[in-house]
Backbone as ProteinMPNN parsed JSONL, in Angstrom:
{"seq_chain_A": "MTLRVTEGQQGGWAVVRVSGEMDLATSPALRQQVHDAVADGRHSLVLDLSQVLFCDSSGVGVLIAARRLMRSCRGELRLILPAKGAEDGSHVNRVLSALGVRRLFEVYPDVLSAVSDEAAPLSA", "coords_chain_A": {"N_chain_A": [[268.961, 140.068, 152.033], [271.207, 138.578, 149.612], [270.851, 136.394, 146.796], [272.917, 133.428, 146.441], [274.464, 131.968, 143.366], [276.259, 129.766, 142.65], [278.256, 127.152, 139.861], [279.997, 123.974, 139.796], [281.922, 121.483, 139.059], [282.36, 117.644, 140.371], [283.833, 114.874, 139.662], [281.735, 113.202, 138.491], [279.605, 114.61, 138.851], [277.241, 117.656, 138.683], [277.935, 120.354, 140.642], [275.771, 122.487, 142.696], [276.617, 125.26, 144.147], [274.26, 127.409, 146.962], [273.577, 130.201, 149.17], [272.894, 132.197, 150.515], [270.238, 133.584, 150.526], [266.324, 131.013, 150.285], [264.092, 132.747, 149.334], [260.897, 134.351, 147.906], [261.888, 135.897, 145.744], [264.303, 135.498, 145.021], [264.797, 132.786, 144.64], [263.59, 132.304, 141.948], [266.724, 132.118, 140.417], [268.058, 130.305, 142.296], [266.131, 127.884, 140.498], [266.239, 128.235, 138.064], [269.024, 127.515, 137.628], [268.926, 125.229, 138.057], [267.651, 124.595, 135.712], [269.466, 124.722, 133.898], [271.119, 123.996, 134.049], [269.779, 120.486, 133.837], [269.32, 120.798, 131.216], [271.802, 121.585, 129.374], [272.91, 118.691, 129.357], [273.777, 117.965, 132.133], [273.163, 115.433, 134.331], [273.223, 114.284, 136.855], [273.131, 116.035, 139.617], [274.311, 117.712, 142.834], [273.203, 119.977, 145.239], [274.398, 122.51, 147.293], [273.958, 123.017, 150.019], [274.891, 124.11, 152.485], [275.512, 127.03, 152.885], [273.028, 128.404, 153.207], [271.336, 130.574, 154.444], [268.745, 131.149, 155.425], [265.149, 130.065, 154.291], [262.112, 129.758, 152.401], [258.639, 128.649, 151.591], [258.801, 129.257, 148.727], [261.097, 128.612, 148.286], [261.716, 125.985, 149.527], [259.561, 124.683, 147.632], [261.512, 124.955, 144.113], [263.682, 123.488, 145.212], [261.89, 120.901, 145.691], [260.666, 120.844, 142.789], [263.216, 120.707, 141.322], [263.633, 118.287, 142.158], [261.917, 116.891, 141.005], [262.076, 117.685, 138.611], [264.598, 116.156, 138.05], [263.783, 113.048, 138.523], [262.472, 113.808, 136.264], [264.531, 113.061, 133.887], [265.753, 111.064, 135.113], [267.242, 111.23, 136.326], [270.25, 112.815, 139.176], [269.536, 113.642, 142.766], [271.278, 115.504, 144.51], [271.078, 116.722, 147.921], [273.517, 119.131, 150.013], [273.132, 120.102, 153.369], [272.938, 123.045, 155.86], [275.611, 122.626, 157.936], [275.456, 119.553, 160.104], [273.123, 118.903, 158.451], [270.341, 116.512, 158.967], [271.446, 115.859, 161.408], [271.286, 118.247, 162.797], [270.042, 121.443, 163.385], [269.555, 123.357, 161.651], [268.056, 125.522, 159.629], [267.535, 125.318, 157.152], [266.637, 122.425, 157.182], [264.92, 122.438, 159.127], [263.118, 123.557, 158.32], [262.216, 122.269, 155.667], [262.217, 119.292, 156.889], [259.411, 120.663, 158.882], [257.64, 120.864, 157.034], [257.311, 118.489, 155.857], [258.695, 117.452, 153.843], [261.51, 116.263, 153.908], [261.601, 114.213, 153.969], [262.047, 112.805, 151.274], [264.357, 113.796, 150.051], [267.941, 113.055, 149.333], [269.979, 113.935, 151.196], [273.297, 114.752, 152.154], [276.573, 115.156, 154.212], [278.939, 116.638, 153.309], [280.315, 118.224, 150.248], [282.103, 115.923, 149.081], [280.902, 113.506, 150.393], [278.248, 113.283, 149.057], [279.201, 113.338, 146.545], [280.367, 110.565, 146.841], [279.82, 107.442, 145.681], [279.92, 105.742, 147.187], [279.002, 106.597, 150.197], [276.334, 106.792, 152.609], [273.628, 108.555, 152.574], [272.572, 110.548, 154.504], [270.437, 110.211, 157.797], [266.376, 110.842, 157.743]], "CA_chain_A": [[270.659, 139.09, 151.811], [270.773, 137.716, 148.212], [270.696, 134.476, 146.405], [274.379, 133.785, 144.933], [274.522, 130.505, 142.492], [277.967, 128.992, 141.239], [278.018, 125.121, 139.709], [281.467, 123.919, 139.756], [281.959, 119.659, 138.25], [283.272, 116.896, 140.584], [283.203, 113.384, 139.041], [280.179, 112.831, 136.811], [278.179, 115.26, 139.0], [277.085, 119.256, 138.567], [277.714, 120.296, 142.281], [275.675, 123.543, 142.62], [276.302, 126.204, 145.449], [273.657, 128.391, 147.083], [274.661, 130.58, 149.595], [272.319, 133.281, 150.856], [268.971, 133.611, 151.38], [265.714, 131.026, 149.477], [262.402, 133.195, 149.463], [260.197, 134.394, 146.829], [261.935, 137.554, 145.198], [265.41, 135.372, 144.774], [264.566, 131.33, 144.301], [263.837, 131.627, 141.22], [267.654, 132.026, 140.395], [268.325, 128.576, 141.323], [265.515, 127.191, 139.284], [266.517, 128.922, 136.614], [270.021, 127.622, 137.502], [269.096, 124.063, 137.433], [266.683, 123.618, 134.471], [270.245, 125.391, 132.61], [271.792, 122.336, 134.528], [270.06, 119.699, 132.943], [269.448, 121.39, 129.671], [272.685, 120.515, 129.108], [273.337, 117.31, 130.468], [273.923, 116.845, 133.093], [271.883, 114.979, 135.174], [273.653, 114.549, 138.091], [273.025, 117.214, 140.367], [273.992, 118.13, 144.013], [272.782, 121.263, 145.542], [275.555, 122.478, 148.097], [272.759, 124.42, 150.59], [275.777, 124.792, 154.039], [275.385, 128.265, 152.618], [271.969, 128.902, 152.427], [271.01, 130.56, 155.602], [267.188, 131.187, 155.5], [265.216, 129.326, 153.2], [260.992, 129.739, 152.744], [258.642, 127.632, 150.958], [259.248, 129.867, 147.826], [262.095, 127.824, 147.8], [261.155, 125.122, 149.387], [259.307, 124.738, 146.241], [262.049, 125.227, 143.975], [263.975, 121.949, 145.891], [260.451, 119.668, 144.848], [260.267, 120.996, 141.245], [264.187, 120.29, 141.004], [263.248, 116.941, 142.719], [260.785, 115.888, 140.341], [262.897, 117.337, 137.013], [265.874, 115.034, 138.132], [263.987, 112.255, 138.032], [261.267, 112.609, 134.538], [265.019, 112.736, 133.14], [265.732, 109.395, 135.212], [268.579, 111.732, 136.955], [270.176, 112.392, 140.181], [269.58, 114.54, 142.528], [271.606, 115.148, 146.013], [271.851, 117.787, 148.459], [274.477, 119.337, 151.598], [272.397, 120.627, 154.251], [274.349, 122.921, 156.702], [276.199, 121.63, 159.062], [275.059, 117.96, 160.334], [271.693, 118.162, 157.741], [269.608, 116.099, 159.406], [271.808, 115.985, 162.92], [271.787, 119.664, 163.151], [269.149, 122.039, 163.895], [270.104, 124.301, 160.112], [267.509, 126.246, 159.291], [266.773, 124.619, 156.139], [267.148, 121.107, 157.373], [263.861, 122.644, 159.979], [261.844, 124.185, 157.191], [262.324, 120.442, 155.186], [261.555, 118.668, 158.171], [258.325, 120.805, 159.199], [256.558, 121.109, 155.673], [257.2, 116.914, 156.126], [259.163, 117.131, 153.018], [262.584, 116.384, 154.068], [262.414, 112.696, 153.411], [261.95, 113.327, 149.479], [265.315, 114.275, 150.226], [269.11, 112.872, 149.66], [271.171, 114.79, 152.167], [274.726, 114.307, 152.905], [277.115, 115.846, 155.123], [279.349, 117.828, 152.253], [280.818, 117.25, 148.559], [283.472, 114.519, 148.875], [280.103, 112.329, 150.467], [276.859, 113.02, 148.059], [279.723, 112.419, 144.845], [280.708, 109.122, 146.685], [279.153, 106.474, 145.495], [279.474, 104.029, 148.855], [278.795, 106.988, 151.079], [275.471, 106.694, 152.399], [272.682, 109.272, 152.396], [272.028, 111.049, 156.352], [268.335, 109.726, 158.206], [265.885, 111.513, 157.932]], "C_chain_A": [[270.227, 139.183, 150.595], [270.994, 136.783, 148.227], [272.171, 134.683, 145.863], [274.389, 132.376, 144.397], [275.395, 129.871, 141.569], [277.528, 127.43, 141.044], [279.407, 125.595, 139.163], [280.948, 122.313, 138.931], [282.993, 118.8, 139.853], [282.762, 115.385, 140.686], [282.717, 113.828, 138.024], [279.713, 113.305, 137.853], [279.056, 116.53, 139.116], [276.898, 119.47, 140.401], [277.495, 122.059, 142.217], [275.475, 124.35, 144.479], [276.014, 127.228, 145.397], [274.221, 129.076, 148.071], [273.814, 132.089, 149.481], [270.913, 133.054, 151.594], [267.595, 133.083, 149.665], [264.658, 131.669, 149.715], [261.816, 133.486, 147.779], [260.828, 135.127, 145.63], [264.037, 136.675, 144.459], [265.612, 133.842, 144.608], [264.972, 130.953, 142.985], [265.988, 131.527, 139.664], [267.689, 130.644, 140.026], [267.255, 127.782, 140.334], [265.868, 128.023, 138.169], [268.076, 127.668, 135.669], [270.155, 125.76, 136.546], [268.25, 123.013, 136.579], [268.397, 124.259, 133.394], [271.277, 123.715, 132.37], [271.826, 120.795, 132.897], [269.515, 119.834, 130.784], [270.567, 120.37, 128.563], [273.431, 119.36, 129.676], [273.642, 116.815, 131.518], [273.37, 116.371, 134.148], [272.684, 114.056, 136.965], [274.249, 115.37, 138.907], [272.815, 117.151, 141.861], [273.983, 119.52, 144.21], [273.958, 121.442, 147.3], [274.646, 123.595, 149.039], [273.506, 124.407, 152.389], [275.391, 126.131, 153.867], [274.397, 129.465, 153.19], [271.232, 129.321, 154.169], [269.647, 131.283, 156.269], [266.508, 130.785, 153.92], [263.329, 129.614, 153.734], [260.055, 129.146, 151.76], [258.571, 128.087, 149.501], [260.424, 128.837, 147.597], [262.238, 126.489, 148.398], [260.497, 124.477, 148.009], [260.135, 124.051, 145.358], [263.559, 123.928, 143.878], [262.875, 120.815, 145.444], [260.992, 119.174, 143.755], [261.466, 120.604, 140.838], [264.329, 119.404, 140.989], [262.966, 116.223, 140.449], [261.268, 115.65, 138.676], [263.994, 116.327, 137.573], [265.113, 114.114, 137.67], [263.233, 112.157, 136.941], [262.408, 112.75, 133.832], [266.48, 111.503, 133.991], [267.577, 109.854, 135.487], [268.719, 111.485, 138.542], [269.601, 113.305, 141.035], [269.286, 114.582, 144.491], [271.136, 116.666, 146.844], [272.279, 117.881, 149.942], [272.905, 120.263, 152.666], [273.414, 120.806, 155.575], [274.843, 122.363, 157.708], [276.499, 119.981, 159.14], [274.477, 117.61, 159.144], [270.746, 117.879, 158.837], [269.92, 115.811, 161.239], [271.275, 116.974, 163.259], [270.185, 120.711, 163.085], [269.152, 123.293, 162.354], [268.116, 124.542, 160.226], [266.435, 125.395, 158.002], [266.148, 123.548, 156.245], [265.099, 121.955, 158.512], [262.677, 122.732, 159.218], [261.896, 122.539, 156.626], [261.488, 119.836, 156.196], [259.851, 119.416, 158.245], [257.382, 120.445, 158.165], [256.455, 119.158, 155.335], [257.455, 116.318, 154.478], [260.988, 116.448, 152.01], [263.613, 114.744, 153.586], [262.676, 112.436, 151.953], [262.979, 113.739, 148.677], [266.436, 113.284, 150.447], [269.912, 113.115, 150.628], [272.469, 114.211, 152.281], [275.543, 115.645, 153.954], [278.117, 116.943, 154.554], [279.482, 117.428, 151.332], [281.177, 116.065, 148.585], [281.572, 113.069, 149.167], [279.276, 112.0, 149.082], [277.991, 112.873, 146.88], [279.833, 111.178, 145.151], [279.782, 108.431, 145.96], [278.906, 105.23, 146.327], [279.25, 105.038, 150.295], [277.287, 107.068, 150.836], [274.468, 107.859, 153.327], [272.366, 109.528, 154.232], [270.868, 109.92, 156.806], [268.256, 110.973, 158.079], [265.382, 112.309, 159.492]], "O_chain_A": [[269.152, 139.703, 150.3], [271.313, 136.098, 149.199], [272.6, 135.603, 145.167], [274.295, 131.537, 145.293], [275.376, 129.567, 140.377], [276.788, 126.727, 141.732], [279.864, 126.583, 138.589], [279.867, 122.115, 138.375], [284.045, 119.272, 140.286], [281.863, 114.846, 141.333], [283.035, 114.521, 137.057], [279.048, 112.384, 138.328], [280.241, 116.772, 139.349], [276.079, 118.96, 141.165], [278.378, 122.854, 141.896], [274.731, 124.159, 145.442], [276.5, 128.1, 144.676], [275.422, 128.835, 148.191], [274.016, 132.926, 148.601], [270.591, 132.587, 152.687], [266.384, 132.977, 149.855], [264.002, 131.061, 150.561], [262.233, 132.951, 146.752], [260.299, 134.968, 144.53], [264.765, 137.26, 143.657], [266.795, 133.57, 144.403], [265.812, 130.145, 142.59], [266.156, 131.035, 138.548], [267.575, 129.977, 138.998], [267.703, 127.085, 139.424], [264.94, 128.151, 137.369], [268.294, 127.25, 134.531], [270.708, 125.264, 135.564], [268.084, 121.795, 136.524], [268.321, 124.163, 132.17], [271.74, 122.953, 131.521], [272.556, 120.369, 132.002], [269.472, 119.184, 129.74], [270.516, 119.436, 127.763], [274.449, 119.343, 130.368], [273.774, 115.643, 131.87], [273.081, 117.205, 135.006], [272.199, 113.347, 137.846], [275.461, 115.537, 139.041], [271.759, 116.767, 142.362], [274.646, 120.264, 143.486], [274.124, 120.565, 148.147], [274.65, 124.805, 148.81], [272.798, 124.646, 153.368], [274.809, 126.55, 154.867], [274.584, 130.646, 153.483], [270.73, 128.473, 154.907], [269.581, 131.829, 157.371], [266.992, 131.019, 152.813], [263.024, 129.688, 154.924], [260.685, 129.029, 150.709], [258.201, 127.136, 148.813], [260.483, 128.297, 146.492], [262.954, 125.735, 147.74], [261.212, 123.681, 147.4], [260.02, 122.825, 145.338], [264.21, 123.604, 142.884], [263.275, 119.847, 144.797], [261.498, 118.088, 143.473], [261.318, 119.967, 139.795], [265.054, 118.972, 140.092], [263.448, 115.65, 139.472], [261.181, 114.712, 137.883], [263.756, 115.316, 136.912], [265.29, 113.902, 136.47], [263.044, 111.064, 136.407], [262.047, 112.658, 132.658], [267.622, 111.253, 133.608], [268.623, 109.3, 135.148], [268.067, 110.69, 139.219], [268.947, 114.11, 140.372], [268.409, 114.249, 145.287], [270.88, 117.65, 146.15], [271.83, 117.207, 150.869], [271.923, 120.876, 152.247], [274.145, 120.011, 156.167], [274.224, 121.487, 158.311], [277.357, 119.326, 158.548], [274.783, 116.568, 158.565], [270.345, 118.777, 159.578], [269.063, 115.625, 162.104], [270.562, 116.787, 164.245], [269.256, 120.162, 162.493], [268.325, 124.187, 162.534], [267.255, 123.849, 160.768], [265.252, 125.057, 157.951], [265.122, 123.407, 155.58], [264.104, 121.488, 157.959], [261.583, 122.189, 159.375], [261.533, 121.667, 157.415], [260.261, 119.903, 156.273], [258.99, 118.749, 157.671], [256.391, 119.762, 158.422], [255.563, 118.685, 154.631], [256.907, 115.364, 153.927], [261.43, 116.279, 150.874], [264.725, 114.323, 153.268], [263.662, 111.773, 151.629], [263.003, 113.988, 147.472], [266.334, 112.577, 151.45], [270.696, 112.199, 150.873], [272.541, 113.011, 152.543], [275.089, 116.744, 154.272], [278.209, 118.024, 155.135], [278.987, 116.329, 151.082], [280.51, 115.163, 148.079], [281.247, 112.148, 148.418], [279.407, 111.056, 148.303], [277.565, 112.071, 146.049], [279.569, 110.364, 144.267], [278.801, 109.088, 145.612], [278.167, 104.247, 146.269], [279.292, 104.484, 151.393], [276.763, 107.266, 149.74], [274.568, 107.981, 154.548], [271.98, 108.64, 154.992], [270.558, 108.935, 156.135], [269.072, 111.892, 158.147], [264.643, 113.294, 159.473]]}, "name": "protein", "num_of_chains": 1, "seq": "MTLRVTEGQQGGWAVVRVSGEMDLATSPALRQQVHDAVADGRHSLVLDLSQVLFCDSSGVGVLIAARRLMRSCRGELRLILPAKGAEDGSHVNRVLSALGVRRLFEVYPDVLSAVSDEAAPLSA"}
């Protein structure tokens, strides 16, 4: 399966929707999309991972690099995990938790929550 990455705008946030599998072969497409967004001056970024079916360590590496990049430009990164995020046993959530990096990310259940200044992230 391939990875599909599309970008939209919601309020002041760039929303990057990701679907498919994030692995060694496909993750560079997401890395490039994040870099392009930052290069274009978009420093408030939501990665919608609700349609990601598989994520290996290279995909996690891209997420960590995206977090580091956003922090370096004083931006903000928020993730949307499949279904209920931390409350669900989704594959992406399990991988992030198993590697001990889930707590590094602000996770929201959906795009509306992620772009809201009033919504609180889901707990790890």
